[in-house]
Each structure stands twice: as structure tokens, then as C-alpha cells.
Tab-separated table of C-alpha atoms in Angstrom:
chain	number	residue	atom	x	y	z
Q	1	MET	CA	6.761	32.436	-18.579
Q	2	THR	CA	10.429	33.406	-18.963
Q	3	PRO	CA	13.470	31.667	-17.528
Q	4	GLY	CA	14.076	32.706	-13.614
Q	5	ASP	CA	10.010	32.616	-13.050
Q	6	VAL	CA	8.574	30.848	-10.101
Q	7	VAL	CA	5.434	28.838	-11.493
Q	8	PRO	CA	2.770	29.407	-8.603
Q	9	LEU	CA	1.720	26.365	-7.056
Q	10	SER	CA	-1.779	25.390	-7.643
Q	11	PHE	CA	-3.362	22.092	-8.573
Q	12	ASN	CA	-6.455	20.989	-10.589
Q	13	SER	CA	-9.474	19.841	-8.059
Q	14	SER	CA	-10.569	17.257	-10.055
Q	15	LEU	CA	-7.486	15.237	-10.287
Q	16	VAL	CA	-6.695	15.859	-6.880
Q	17	ALA	CA	-10.042	14.218	-6.225
Q	18	LEU	CA	-9.074	11.325	-8.191
Q	19	SER	CA	-5.577	11.000	-6.354
Q	20	PHE	CA	-7.264	10.440	-3.289
Q	21	LEU	CA	-9.801	7.974	-4.603
Q	22	ILE	CA	-6.984	5.859	-6.241
Q	23	ALA	CA	-4.827	6.295	-2.926
Q	24	ALA	CA	-8.230	5.014	-0.681
Q	25	LEU	CA	-8.893	2.217	-3.405
Q	26	GLY	CA	-5.340	1.182	-2.942
Q	27	SER	CA	-5.415	1.231	1.054
Q	28	TYR	CA	-8.607	-0.764	1.160
Q	29	VAL	CA	-7.137	-3.631	-0.731
Q	30	ALA	CA	-4.157	-3.672	1.215
Q	31	LEU	CA	-6.175	-3.883	4.214
Q	32	LEU	CA	-8.002	-6.920	2.962
Q	33	ALA	CA	-4.696	-8.315	2.130
Q	34	ALA	CA	-3.290	-7.465	5.815
Q	35	ALA	CA	-6.639	-9.129	7.292
Q	36	GLY	CA	-5.687	-12.648	5.174
Q	37	ILE	CA	-1.956	-12.434	6.505
Q	38	ARG	CA	-3.322	-11.980	10.051
Q	39	ALA	CA	-5.319	-14.882	9.383
Q	40	GLU	CA	-3.085	-17.273	7.642
Q	41	THR	CA	-0.370	-16.089	10.588
Q	42	GLN	CA	-2.723	-17.635	13.454
Q	43	ASP	CA	-2.440	-20.829	11.625
Q	44	GLY	CA	1.202	-20.408	11.255
Q	45	GLU	CA	1.560	-19.628	7.949
Q	46	ILE	CA	1.863	-16.705	5.615
Q	47	ARG	CA	0.699	-17.425	1.933
Q	48	VAL	CA	3.175	-15.282	-0.580
Q	49	GLY	CA	0.448	-14.158	-2.343
Q	50	TYR	CA	-1.222	-11.941	0.393
Q	51	ILE	CA	2.045	-10.254	0.686
Q	52	VAL	CA	2.221	-9.529	-2.729
Q	53	ILE	CA	-1.052	-8.393	-3.248
Q	54	GLY	CA	-0.309	-5.926	0.107
Q	55	ALA	CA	2.838	-4.693	-1.603
Q	56	MET	CA	1.046	-3.827	-4.789
Q	57	ALA	CA	-1.916	-2.761	-3.519
Q	58	MET	CA	-0.228	0.055	-1.015
Q	59	GLY	CA	2.964	0.751	-2.862
Q	60	GLY	CA	1.643	0.171	-6.334
Q	61	VAL	CA	-1.943	1.622	-6.422
Q	62	GLY	CA	-2.135	3.523	-3.012
Q	63	ILE	CA	1.123	5.123	-3.572
Q	64	TRP	CA	2.965	4.969	-7.031
Q	65	SER	CA	-0.316	5.858	-9.010
Q	66	MET	CA	-1.765	8.390	-6.432
Q	67	HIS	CA	1.881	10.162	-6.873
Q	68	PHE	CA	1.769	10.329	-10.537
Q	69	ILE	CA	-1.938	11.408	-10.578
Q	70	GLY	CA	-1.066	13.973	-8.249
Q	71	MET	CA	1.909	15.338	-10.114
Q	72	LEU	CA	-0.590	15.460	-13.204
Q	73	ALA	CA	-2.979	17.434	-10.864
Q	74	GLN	CA	-0.171	20.019	-10.230
Q	75	ASN	CA	-0.882	23.249	-12.662
Q	76	LEU	CA	1.965	23.959	-14.722
Q	77	PRO	CA	2.305	25.905	-17.784
Q	78	PHE	CA	4.673	23.097	-19.661
Q	79	GLU	CA	4.217	19.654	-20.549
Q	80	VAL	CA	6.291	16.857	-18.179
Q	81	GLY	CA	7.410	13.699	-19.048
Q	82	TYR	CA	9.159	11.037	-16.942
Q	83	GLN	CA	12.200	9.298	-17.539
Q	84	ALA	CA	11.149	5.485	-17.721
Q	85	GLY	CA	13.807	4.022	-15.869
Q	86	LEU	CA	13.657	6.318	-12.554
Q	87	THR	CA	10.017	5.825	-13.244
Q	88	ILE	CA	10.177	1.822	-12.871
Q	89	LEU	CA	12.535	2.173	-10.000
Q	90	SER	CA	10.238	4.421	-8.062
Q	91	PHE	CA	7.507	1.701	-8.476
Q	92	VAL	CA	9.818	-0.841	-7.343
Q	93	VAL	CA	10.497	1.102	-4.399
Q	94	ALA	CA	7.248	1.663	-3.067
Q	95	ALA	CA	5.863	-1.953	-3.594
Q	96	GLY	CA	9.013	-3.428	-2.282
Q	97	PHE	CA	9.092	-1.580	0.914
Q	98	SER	CA	5.436	-2.002	1.391
Q	99	GLY	CA	5.697	-5.703	0.828
Q	100	TRP	CA	8.841	-6.086	3.393
Q	101	ALA	CA	6.753	-4.093	5.871
Q	102	PHE	CA	3.458	-6.220	5.525
Q	103	TRP	CA	5.618	-9.344	5.731
Q	104	TYR	CA	7.971	-8.335	8.993
Q	105	VAL	CA	4.790	-7.292	10.751
Q	106	GLY	CA	2.658	-10.204	9.997
Q	107	ARG	CA	5.330	-12.937	10.071
Q	108	ASP	CA	4.927	-12.836	14.236
Q	109	ARG	CA	2.741	-12.083	16.896
Q	110	PHE	CA	1.629	-8.024	16.264
Q	111	THR	CA	3.609	-5.811	18.566
Q	112	PHE	CA	4.059	-2.131	18.769
Q	113	LEU	CA	7.767	-2.328	18.390
Q	114	ARG	CA	7.454	-4.511	15.130
Q	115	CYS	CA	4.936	-2.242	13.799
Q	116	LEU	CA	7.412	0.750	14.496
Q	117	VAL	CA	10.306	-0.882	12.537
Q	118	GLY	CA	7.751	-1.989	9.777
Q	119	GLY	CA	6.403	1.835	9.796
Q	120	CYS	CA	9.762	3.708	9.503
Q	121	ALA	CA	10.632	0.941	6.452
Q	122	ALA	CA	7.483	1.577	4.607
Q	123	GLY	CA	7.759	5.371	5.462
Q	124	PHE	CA	11.314	5.617	3.868
Q	125	GLY	CA	10.125	3.584	1.114
Q	126	VAL	CA	7.253	6.251	0.549
Q	127	ALA	CA	9.479	9.346	0.875
Q	128	SER	CA	11.993	7.825	-1.276
Q	129	MET	CA	9.309	6.466	-4.091
Q	130	HIS	CA	8.179	10.593	-4.118
Q	131	TYR	CA	11.534	12.027	-4.487
Q	132	VAL	CA	12.921	9.467	-7.187
Q	133	GLY	CA	9.347	9.972	-8.971
Q	134	MET	CA	10.155	13.929	-8.839
Q	135	SER	CA	13.723	13.026	-9.886
Q	136	ALA	CA	12.087	11.448	-12.924
Q	137	ALA	CA	10.680	14.521	-14.141
Q	138	ARG	CA	11.530	15.862	-17.598
Q	139	MET	CA	10.572	19.511	-17.874
Q	140	PRO	CA	12.191	22.786	-18.925
Q	141	ALA	CA	12.402	23.956	-14.890
Q	142	VAL	CA	14.320	23.192	-12.056
Q	143	LEU	CA	13.260	22.100	-8.489
Q	144	LEU	CA	14.453	24.231	-5.482
Q	145	TRP	CA	13.941	22.485	-2.316
Q	146	ASN	CA	12.663	23.655	0.936
Q	147	LEU	CA	14.666	21.546	3.332
Q	148	PRO	CA	12.065	21.978	6.550
Q	149	LEU	CA	8.872	20.630	4.167
Q	150	VAL	CA	11.325	17.962	2.901
Q	151	ILE	CA	12.119	16.808	5.879
Q	152	LEU	CA	8.302	17.272	7.267
Q	153	SER	CA	7.093	15.286	4.450
Q	154	VAL	CA	9.488	12.522	5.407
Q	155	LEU	CA	8.093	12.478	9.039
Q	156	ILE	CA	4.596	12.411	7.514
Q	157	ALA	CA	5.413	9.475	5.631
Q	158	VAL	CA	7.139	7.539	8.676
Q	159	ILE	CA	4.231	8.381	10.759
Q	160	ALA	CA	1.183	7.497	8.649
Q	161	ALA	CA	2.857	4.262	7.277
Q	162	THR	CA	3.218	3.149	10.913
Q	163	ALA	CA	-0.332	4.409	11.786
Q	164	ALA	CA	-1.571	2.512	8.291
Q	165	LEU	CA	0.257	-0.762	9.690
Q	166	TRP	CA	-1.359	-0.479	12.883
Q	167	LEU	CA	-4.534	-0.035	11.173
Q	168	ALA	CA	-4.203	-2.772	9.213
Q	169	PHE	CA	-3.442	-5.772	11.786
Q	170	ASN	CA	-5.964	-4.105	14.130
Q	171	ILE	CA	-9.302	-3.435	12.588
Q	172	GLN	CA	-12.020	-6.154	12.928
Q	173	ASN	CA	-15.202	-5.306	10.931
Q	174	GLU	CA	-15.467	-3.905	7.279
Q	175	ARG	CA	-16.882	-0.426	8.796
Q	176	GLN	CA	-13.623	0.085	10.145
Q	177	ARG	CA	-11.851	-1.062	7.164
Q	178	ILE	CA	-13.417	1.672	5.036
Q	179	GLY	CA	-12.677	4.420	7.692
Q	180	ALA	CA	-9.044	3.053	8.047
Q	181	ALA	CA	-8.362	3.463	4.358
Q	182	ILE	CA	-10.071	6.904	3.977
Q	183	LEU	CA	-7.583	7.958	7.197
Q	184	MET	CA	-4.636	5.961	4.996
Q	185	ALA	CA	-5.369	8.007	1.777
Q	186	ILE	CA	-5.612	11.557	3.668
Q	187	ALA	CA	-2.098	10.399	5.201
Q	188	VAL	CA	-0.600	9.537	1.653
Q	189	CYS	CA	-2.122	12.560	0.138
Q	190	GLY	CA	-0.877	14.812	2.878
Q	191	MET	CA	2.887	13.637	2.411
Q	192	HIS	CA	2.204	13.753	-1.151
Q	193	TYR	CA	1.530	17.328	-1.496
Q	194	THR	CA	3.371	18.552	1.562
Q	195	GLY	CA	6.485	16.996	-0.674
Q	196	ALA	CA	5.148	18.932	-3.923
Q	197	ALA	CA	4.930	22.170	-1.777
Q	198	ALA	CA	8.640	21.361	-0.850
Q	199	GLY	CA	9.700	22.001	-4.514
Q	200	ALA	CA	9.219	25.510	-5.677
Q	201	VAL	CA	9.172	24.916	-10.041
Q	202	VAL	CA	11.702	27.434	-11.557
Q	203	CYS	CA	11.593	27.937	-15.486
Q	204	THR	CA	14.481	27.750	-17.399
Q	205	THR	CA	15.276	26.867	-20.926
Q	206	ALA	CA	13.987	23.938	-22.785
Q	207	ASN	CA	15.163	20.899	-21.024
Q	208	GLU	CA	14.478	17.765	-23.457
Q	209	ALA	CA	13.929	14.587	-22.106
Q	210	MET	CA	17.198	12.240	-22.063
Q	211	GLY	CA	16.410	8.753	-23.147
Q	212	LEU	CA	13.125	6.884	-23.072
Q	213	HIS	CA	10.527	8.792	-21.267
Q	214	ILE	CA	6.810	8.375	-20.433
Q	215	GLY	CA	4.460	11.560	-21.118
Q	216	GLY	CA	2.488	12.849	-18.167
Q	217	ALA	CA	-1.101	12.475	-20.060
Q	218	MET	CA	-0.443	8.778	-20.218
Q	219	LEU	CA	0.042	7.981	-16.453
Q	220	PRO	CA	-3.621	8.278	-15.673
Q	221	TYR	CA	-4.124	5.386	-17.923
Q	222	ILE	CA	-1.207	3.710	-16.506
Q	223	ALA	CA	-2.741	4.000	-13.125
Q	224	PHE	CA	-6.103	3.025	-14.401
Q	225	ALA	CA	-4.715	-0.128	-15.938
Q	226	LEU	CA	-2.416	-1.326	-12.799
Q	227	SER	CA	-5.534	-0.767	-10.603
Q	228	ALA	CA	-7.551	-3.033	-12.748
Q	229	VAL	CA	-4.710	-5.513	-12.560
Q	230	ILE	CA	-4.485	-5.361	-8.699
Q	231	LEU	CA	-8.656	-6.061	-8.637
Q	232	LEU	CA	-8.156	-8.997	-10.643
Q	233	LEU	CA	-5.269	-10.452	-8.742
Q	234	MET	CA	-7.029	-9.865	-5.402
Q	235	ARG	CA	-10.298	-11.844	-7.058
Q	236	TRP	CA	-8.466	-14.181	-8.316
Q	237	HIS	CA	-6.241	-15.027	-4.911
Q	238	LEU	CA	-9.464	-14.702	-2.667
Q	239	GLN	CA	-11.066	-17.378	-4.794
Q	240	ARG	CA	-8.099	-19.780	-4.161
Q	241	ALA	CA	-8.128	-18.388	-0.455
Q	242	SER	CA	-11.501	-19.412	-0.160
Q	243	LYS	CA	-11.171	-23.082	-1.404
Q	244	ARG	CA	-8.375	-23.603	0.751
Q	245	PHE	CA	-10.393	-22.484	3.914
Q	246	ARG	CA	-13.380	-24.342	3.303
Q	247	ALA	CA	-10.984	-27.544	2.598
Q	248	ARG	CA	-9.088	-26.717	6.029
Q	249	THR	CA	-12.650	-26.352	7.824
Q	250	ALA	CA	-13.908	-29.485	6.509
Q	251	GLN	CA	-10.847	-31.326	7.504
Q	252	ARG	CA	-11.603	-29.719	11.316
Q	253	ILE	CA	-15.012	-30.913	11.389
Q	254	ASP	CA	-14.171	-34.434	10.107
Q	255	SER	CA	-11.408	-34.454	13.124
Q	256	ILE	CA	-14.008	-33.347	15.547
Q	257	ILE	CA	-16.691	-36.127	14.584
Q	258	GLU	CA	-13.926	-38.507	14.802
Q	259	SER	CA	-12.655	-37.826	17.926
Q	260	ALA	CA	-16.326	-37.206	19.534
Q	261	PRO	CA	-16.843	-41.004	20.347
Q	262	GLY	CA	-13.668	-41.238	22.206
Q	263	MET	CA	-14.474	-38.275	24.249
Q	264	ALA	CA	-17.865	-39.011	25.025
Q	265	THR	CA	-16.421	-42.324	26.151
Q	266	ASP	CA	-13.605	-40.793	28.545
Q	267	ARG	CA	-16.648	-38.236	29.921
Q	268	LEU	CA	-18.806	-41.644	31.100
Q	269	PRO	CA	-18.666	-42.201	34.837
Q	270	ARG	CA	-16.579	-45.081	35.552
Q	271	ALA	CA	-18.497	-47.924	37.112
Q	272	THR	CA	-17.943	-48.946	41.006
Q	273	PRO	CA	-16.588	-52.440	41.241
Q	274	GLY	CA	-18.864	-54.559	43.387
Q	275	PRO	CA	-18.169	-55.882	46.887
């Protein structure tokens, strides 16, 4: 293509499907973490491990990895690299806002207002991650933004994040969790591909990547490695949580057994004094 040409918007369907699966996987693990946060909150405390897992799963896998696989899915007539500093910053933004939202909503009794505040923060983080990630792209082209579509993508991010938090802290069983993960993946992908449509790619002269950059072909491997780390982290933390739960249950049973004789004595009818 020659300078000034607009690249038609099209996608590789296989990579789009992969990006959806990554978003669903991250959402599912984040929902598991939210269940742990909810259980711990009922006991009056929140384990930092659940917050970290939720942040990494939702922000790192479900949003960040999905974004860059989605970028690779877009059919472009040239290779795209990504400036390392901005790419890392986009990860920090996604994971940081997601973690804060999980902490804020989970630290106290669930209310719609608390969910709305957390959803706005998380949605802002999703949108910021997307556009910081887009600004990290190094290619022989420029992006011309469609403002109404940009605003629409931000609104989708906020609505999706609020709905995701509501689902995360209200689902009760495995079937609901799977359905919620699918809905969250649809919302995350909807935001990303709306944002992709908001930026028209206009070819220019060669644009060399400045400084250290990551080749676009490496990103699926990075996303896969990140997903594997998240799963390992989740397994390790669940093992620790299971041991804590068993120990706590044993202590409660012991306390019930120890108090049982006294309770039984209290319930015996008192003897009536004789004449």
C-alpha cells in the first residue's frame, strides 16, 4: 500500500476466537478469586493473595493478553512492534485498576453504589489500558480516531466492568460462574474491537520503532506464558486457602464440642425446691 491509503478493517477469525478464549479464561479465574474474597470478607478479613490473583487474572490475562492477541488478529499489510515501556505500563494499568476494584468492592458489605464506583474505576483502567497499548504500537502508519466510537468504547468498558463486578460478587454456583465468565469475555472483546474500529489506520512512510520494542509475533507466546503463571499461582494459593479453611473448620468444631456440655447443662430443667 502507498502512503495515504487507509487499511481496511478486517480480522483473522482464528485469532479473534483465541482472544475470546483468553478473555473467558481470565474472567473465570477472576471470578474464582472474587468468591474467595467474598468468603474471606464474611470472616472479617481479605487475603492479599486473592486480590493479586483477581488483578492478574482479570487485568493481566482477561484484558491485557486479550488486547494484544486482538491486535495481532487485525489484518495489517506490515509488521507491528510495540514499545516496551508503554506495553509494560499498559499491563500495570490493567492489573492495578482491576486489583483496586476487587479490593474496594470486596472489603465491605456489597452494595450497588460500591459496585458502581469500583466498576467506573475498573472501566477507566480497561479503556486506559487499551489506548496506552495502542499508543505503544510502532508501525509505518498513523491512527485517525473517530471520537464517537472512542467514547462508545469507554462507555462499554465502564458498563462491562460494573456488570463484571456485580457478577463476581453475586454468583452462587459453578454454572453461573461459567456463564458469567462468557458474558464478561463478550463485554471485554466488545470494548476492544469497538476501540479497534475507532482508529482508522492510514499508511505513511516507514516508521522505525524507537528504543526497545517487542515484536508483534511474540505476543501470543507472552500471553500464553502469562496465563500459565496465573494458573500456577491460583493453584498454589488455593492449596494454601484449603489448608487454612480446614484448620479453621477444625477449630470451630472443637469449640462447639467443648461448649456442648455446658449448653446441655443449661437446657436441663431446674429442680423445684421441696416443701
